[in-house]
Short mmCIF file of C-alpha atoms in Angstrom, two decimals:
data_model
loop_
_atom_site.label_atom_id
_atom_site.label_comp_id
_atom_site.label_asym_id
_atom_site.label_seq_id
_atom_site.Cartn_x
_atom_site.Cartn_y
_atom_site.Cartn_z
CA MET A 1 17.43 14.32 -10.18
CA ASN A 2 15.19 16.32 -7.25
CA ARG A 3 15.08 15.27 -3.68
CA THR A 4 11.60 13.62 -3.96
CA ASP A 5 12.83 11.58 -6.89
CA ARG A 6 16.00 10.64 -4.92
CA LEU A 7 14.22 9.55 -1.76
CA TYR A 8 11.75 7.33 -3.92
CA ALA A 9 14.79 5.85 -5.61
CA LEU A 10 16.64 5.20 -2.44
CA VAL A 11 13.73 3.18 -1.17
CA GLU A 12 13.67 1.15 -4.35
CA GLU A 13 17.31 0.56 -4.24
CA LEU A 14 17.64 -0.70 -0.95
CA ARG A 15 14.45 -2.89 -1.23
CA ALA A 16 16.26 -4.40 -4.51
CA CYS A 17 19.30 -5.16 -2.65
CA ALA A 18 17.84 -6.49 0.43
CA PRO A 19 19.30 -8.27 2.60
CA ARG A 20 22.85 -6.86 1.21
CA ARG A 21 23.77 -3.72 2.88
CA VAL A 22 24.70 -0.84 0.80
CA SER A 23 27.15 1.99 2.08
CA ALA A 24 26.17 5.48 1.91
CA ARG A 25 29.47 6.25 -0.28
CA GLU A 26 28.11 3.75 -2.76
CA LEU A 27 24.59 5.37 -3.06
CA ALA A 28 26.20 8.73 -3.03
CA ALA A 29 28.39 7.55 -6.07
CA ARG A 30 25.15 6.23 -7.75
CA TYR A 31 23.16 9.37 -7.39
CA GLU A 32 25.96 11.77 -7.77
CA VAL A 33 25.54 13.63 -4.39
CA SER A 34 27.62 13.88 -1.24
CA VAL A 35 27.75 11.11 1.48
CA ARG A 36 26.23 13.71 3.85
CA THR A 37 23.18 14.02 1.39
CA ILE A 38 22.57 10.51 1.53
CA GLU A 39 22.82 10.31 5.49
CA ARG A 40 20.37 13.18 5.35
CA ASP A 41 17.82 11.52 2.98
CA ILE A 42 18.03 8.20 4.94
CA GLY A 43 17.41 9.94 8.13
CA ALA A 44 14.28 11.47 6.73
CA LEU A 45 13.06 8.33 5.64
CA GLN A 46 13.64 6.47 8.88
CA GLN A 47 11.55 9.66 10.43
CA ALA A 48 8.88 9.16 8.07
CA GLY A 49 8.89 5.19 9.30
CA VAL A 50 10.62 3.39 6.62
CA PRO A 51 12.41 0.43 8.22
CA ILE A 52 15.84 1.08 6.99
CA PHE A 53 18.64 -0.27 9.56
CA ALA A 54 22.08 0.95 9.63
CA ASP A 55 25.37 -0.62 10.43
CA VAL A 56 28.74 1.44 11.24
CA GLY A 57 32.14 0.34 10.76
CA ARG A 58 33.92 -1.46 7.91
CA GLY A 59 31.59 -3.67 6.00
CA GLY A 60 28.53 -1.59 7.20
CA GLY A 61 25.69 -0.14 5.39
CA TYR A 62 22.07 0.49 5.12
CA THR A 63 19.68 -2.21 4.47
CA LEU A 64 15.77 -2.40 4.52
CA ASP A 65 13.43 -4.81 5.92
CA LYS A 66 11.51 -5.86 2.81
CA SER A 67 8.72 -7.62 4.81
CA ARG A 68 7.92 -4.47 6.56
CA THR A 69 7.92 -2.12 3.43
CA LEU A 70 5.13 -1.47 0.54
CA PRO A 71 5.85 -2.30 -3.15
CA PRO A 72 5.12 0.69 -5.43
CA LEU A 73 1.61 1.53 -4.94
CA ASN A 74 -0.95 2.11 -7.79
CA PHE A 75 -2.67 5.08 -5.79
CA THR A 76 -3.97 7.79 -7.74
CA PRO A 77 -2.87 11.30 -6.65
CA ALA A 78 -6.76 11.99 -5.89
CA GLU A 79 -6.91 8.76 -3.90
CA ALA A 80 -3.65 9.63 -1.93
CA VAL A 81 -5.40 13.05 -1.06
CA ALA A 82 -8.54 11.48 -0.02
CA LEU A 83 -6.73 9.41 2.31
CA ALA A 84 -4.70 12.28 3.86
CA ILE A 85 -8.09 14.15 4.16
CA THR A 86 -9.34 11.39 6.17
CA LEU A 87 -6.17 11.11 8.25
CA SER A 88 -6.17 14.74 8.87
CA ARG A 89 -9.28 13.96 10.83
CA ALA A 90 -7.65 11.50 13.23
CA GLY A 91 -6.31 14.10 15.41
CA GLY A 92 -7.32 13.23 19.07
CA SER A 93 -8.09 9.61 17.97
CA PRO A 94 -6.41 6.38 18.97
CA TYR A 95 -3.32 5.71 16.80
CA SER A 96 -3.33 9.22 15.31
CA ARG A 97 0.51 8.86 15.57
CA ALA A 98 0.35 5.52 13.54
CA ALA A 99 -1.96 7.38 10.77
CA ARG A 100 0.59 9.82 10.02
CA THR A 101 3.36 7.28 9.76
CA ALA A 102 0.98 5.07 7.39
CA LEU A 103 0.32 8.29 5.16
CA HIS A 104 4.26 8.81 4.69
CA LYS A 105 4.72 5.17 4.09
CA ILE A 106 1.73 5.31 1.20
CA VAL A 107 3.59 8.57 -0.30
CA ALA A 108 6.94 7.33 -0.13
CA ALA A 109 5.77 3.95 -2.05
CA MET A 110 4.09 5.82 -4.94
CA SER A 111 5.75 6.53 -7.83
CA ALA A 112 7.78 9.96 -7.92
CA ALA A 113 5.53 11.31 -10.54
CA ASP A 114 2.19 10.62 -8.67
CA SER A 115 3.64 11.60 -5.39
CA ALA A 116 4.54 14.77 -6.80
CA SER A 117 1.14 15.27 -8.28
CA ALA A 118 -0.50 14.16 -4.73
CA ARG A 119 1.50 16.97 -3.10
CA GLU A 120 0.62 19.37 -5.69
CA LEU A 121 -3.18 18.40 -5.48
CA ALA A 122 -3.16 18.66 -1.52
CA GLN A 123 -1.94 22.18 -1.67
CA ARG A 124 -5.36 22.76 -3.19
CA VAL A 125 -7.24 21.76 -0.28
CA ARG A 126 -7.96 23.93 3.12
CA PHE A 127 -9.37 23.24 6.35
CA LEU A 128 -11.36 26.22 8.01
CA THR A 129 -10.90 26.24 11.68
CA PRO A 130 -11.60 28.83 14.38
CA ALA A 131 -8.33 30.31 15.51
CA GLU A 132 -9.02 29.85 19.42
CA VAL A 133 -9.76 26.32 19.09
CA ASP A 134 -6.58 24.00 19.62
CA ASP A 135 -5.98 20.59 18.21
CA PRO A 136 -7.69 17.74 19.93
CA ALA A 137 -5.70 16.26 22.54
CA SER A 138 -3.74 12.85 21.53
CA VAL A 139 -4.67 9.81 23.08
CA PRO A 140 -2.10 8.56 25.56
CA ALA A 141 0.29 5.92 23.75
CA VAL A 142 0.15 4.03 27.02
CA LEU A 143 -3.91 3.68 26.33
CA GLU A 144 -3.10 2.19 22.80
CA GLU A 145 -0.54 -0.08 24.28
CA ALA A 146 -2.95 -1.36 27.11
CA ILE A 147 -5.54 -2.22 24.42
CA ARG A 148 -3.27 -3.79 22.11
CA THR A 149 -1.57 -5.93 24.61
CA ARG A 150 -4.62 -6.22 27.05
CA ARG A 151 -2.75 -5.04 30.06
CA VAL A 152 -4.26 -3.30 33.20
CA VAL A 153 -3.46 0.60 33.19
CA ARG A 154 -3.65 2.88 35.99
CA LEU A 155 -5.42 6.15 35.32
CA THR A 156 -5.57 9.62 36.90
CA TYR A 157 -8.75 10.55 35.47
CA VAL A 158 -10.71 13.98 35.86
CA ASP A 159 -14.61 13.59 35.62
CA ARG A 160 -17.31 16.12 34.33
CA THR A 161 -17.36 17.80 37.79
CA GLY A 162 -13.69 18.38 37.86
CA THR A 163 -12.93 15.42 40.63
CA GLU A 164 -9.61 13.86 39.89
CA THR A 165 -9.43 10.17 40.92
CA GLU A 166 -6.86 7.29 40.64
CA ARG A 167 -8.15 4.08 39.60
CA ASP A 168 -7.02 0.54 38.04
CA VAL A 169 -9.17 -0.35 34.98
CA GLU A 170 -9.07 -3.10 32.37
CA PRO A 171 -9.25 -1.63 28.77
CA VAL A 172 -11.62 -3.30 26.56
CA THR A 173 -12.31 -1.02 23.52
CA PHE A 174 -11.88 2.68 22.07
CA THR A 175 -15.21 4.16 21.04
CA ALA A 176 -15.94 6.99 19.02
CA SER A 177 -19.10 9.44 19.24
CA GLY A 178 -19.69 12.93 17.90
CA ASN A 179 -18.30 14.28 21.15
CA GLY A 180 -15.02 12.46 20.87
CA TRP A 181 -13.30 9.31 21.88
CA TYR A 182 -13.85 7.06 25.07
CA LEU A 183 -12.10 4.42 26.57
CA THR A 184 -14.66 1.69 27.56
CA ALA A 185 -13.00 -0.36 30.70
CA TRP A 186 -13.76 -2.28 33.43
CA CYS A 187 -13.16 -0.20 36.58
CA ARG A 188 -11.79 -1.88 39.57
CA MET A 189 -12.55 0.91 42.08
CA ARG A 190 -16.35 0.81 40.76
CA ASP A 191 -16.37 -2.96 40.07
CA GLY A 192 -18.19 -2.20 36.97
CA SER A 193 -18.02 -1.20 33.16
CA ARG A 194 -17.15 2.51 32.92
CA ILE A 195 -16.40 4.96 29.95
CA PHE A 196 -13.72 7.23 30.37
CA ARG A 197 -13.17 10.34 28.03
CA THR A 198 -9.87 10.28 26.62
CA ASP A 199 -9.27 13.86 26.88
CA ARG A 200 -9.90 13.68 30.58
CA VAL A 201 -7.12 11.25 31.12
CA ARG A 202 -4.38 13.07 32.97
CA ARG A 203 -1.86 10.42 33.50
CA ALA A 204 -1.79 6.62 32.47
CA ALA A 205 0.81 3.98 33.55
CA LEU A 206 0.82 0.46 32.21
CA LEU A 207 0.84 -2.38 34.76
CA GLU A 208 2.50 -5.58 34.46
CA GLU A 209 -0.71 -7.45 35.15
CA THR A 210 -2.81 -8.95 31.97
CA ALA A 211 -6.47 -7.95 31.90
CA PRO A 212 -9.07 -10.68 31.90
CA ASP A 213 -10.80 -11.45 28.65
CA ARG A 214 -14.09 -9.44 28.92
CA PRO A 215 -16.70 -9.71 26.09
CA VAL A 216 -16.81 -6.46 24.03
CA GLU A 217 -20.49 -6.68 23.83
CA ALA A 218 -21.06 -6.66 27.68
CA MET A 219 -19.21 -3.23 27.86
CA HIS A 220 -21.77 -1.49 25.74
CA ASP A 221 -25.21 -2.62 27.45
CA ASP A 222 -25.90 0.94 28.74
CA ILE A 223 -26.00 2.57 25.19
CA PRO A 224 -28.97 4.74 24.81
CA SER A 225 -31.62 3.00 22.39
CA ASP A 226 -31.49 5.36 19.55
CA TYR A 227 -27.67 4.57 18.99
CA THR A 228 -25.92 1.54 17.53
CA VAL A 229 -22.55 0.55 17.96
CA ARG A 230 -20.58 -0.78 14.98
CA PRO A 231 -17.02 -1.96 14.84
CA LEU A 232 -14.35 -0.70 12.60
CA GLU A 233 -14.36 -2.75 9.46
CA PHE A 234 -11.51 -3.12 6.72
CA ILE A 235 -13.77 -2.94 3.40
#
């Protein structure tokens, strides 16, 4: 059994046994590899976002949270590659790290044969980018958390003229345009709604204060007439 097949089999084995814990020695015997190999495989799965938990000591072992995993999926290799292409364009966007984790989970949940076919097909896709252009800066994780928990955040921000300011804002939405990603928020320093380019945020600190509930529509009343704002849809 090659490593890809074994990783897939380990996930399915732990899902079937959950909530019972399975020792590394038991798994090593089942797949005819060393305990050290099983430990490396489990570590790789955990880094990919698979919710595997380990207990040490006598009676310890590995278990998997079935409520947070996907059963085998019926994604075709082409569908998986299409998702990978879309997610590869997520650099600099909110939740780009979560996008990579999601892709790892999808591939891990596919059958071993389909996963191998998807990886082979992915090798036939290339992106052409200027050598001197850096990857888009990631949106600070604190901004993602601020939106999710509706908390006030303290920003150090550099505007288009290079002026740096520190201000407390109440995050409301992330908004995308052809020029990149923006944080729409109520700025307490200006006492009004403002749009901040996320790649100009130098520092961000999450405060303990919960932000007031502000209507999303009111934050986009200055959009040019030849533009429309539409929400992200799961369809």
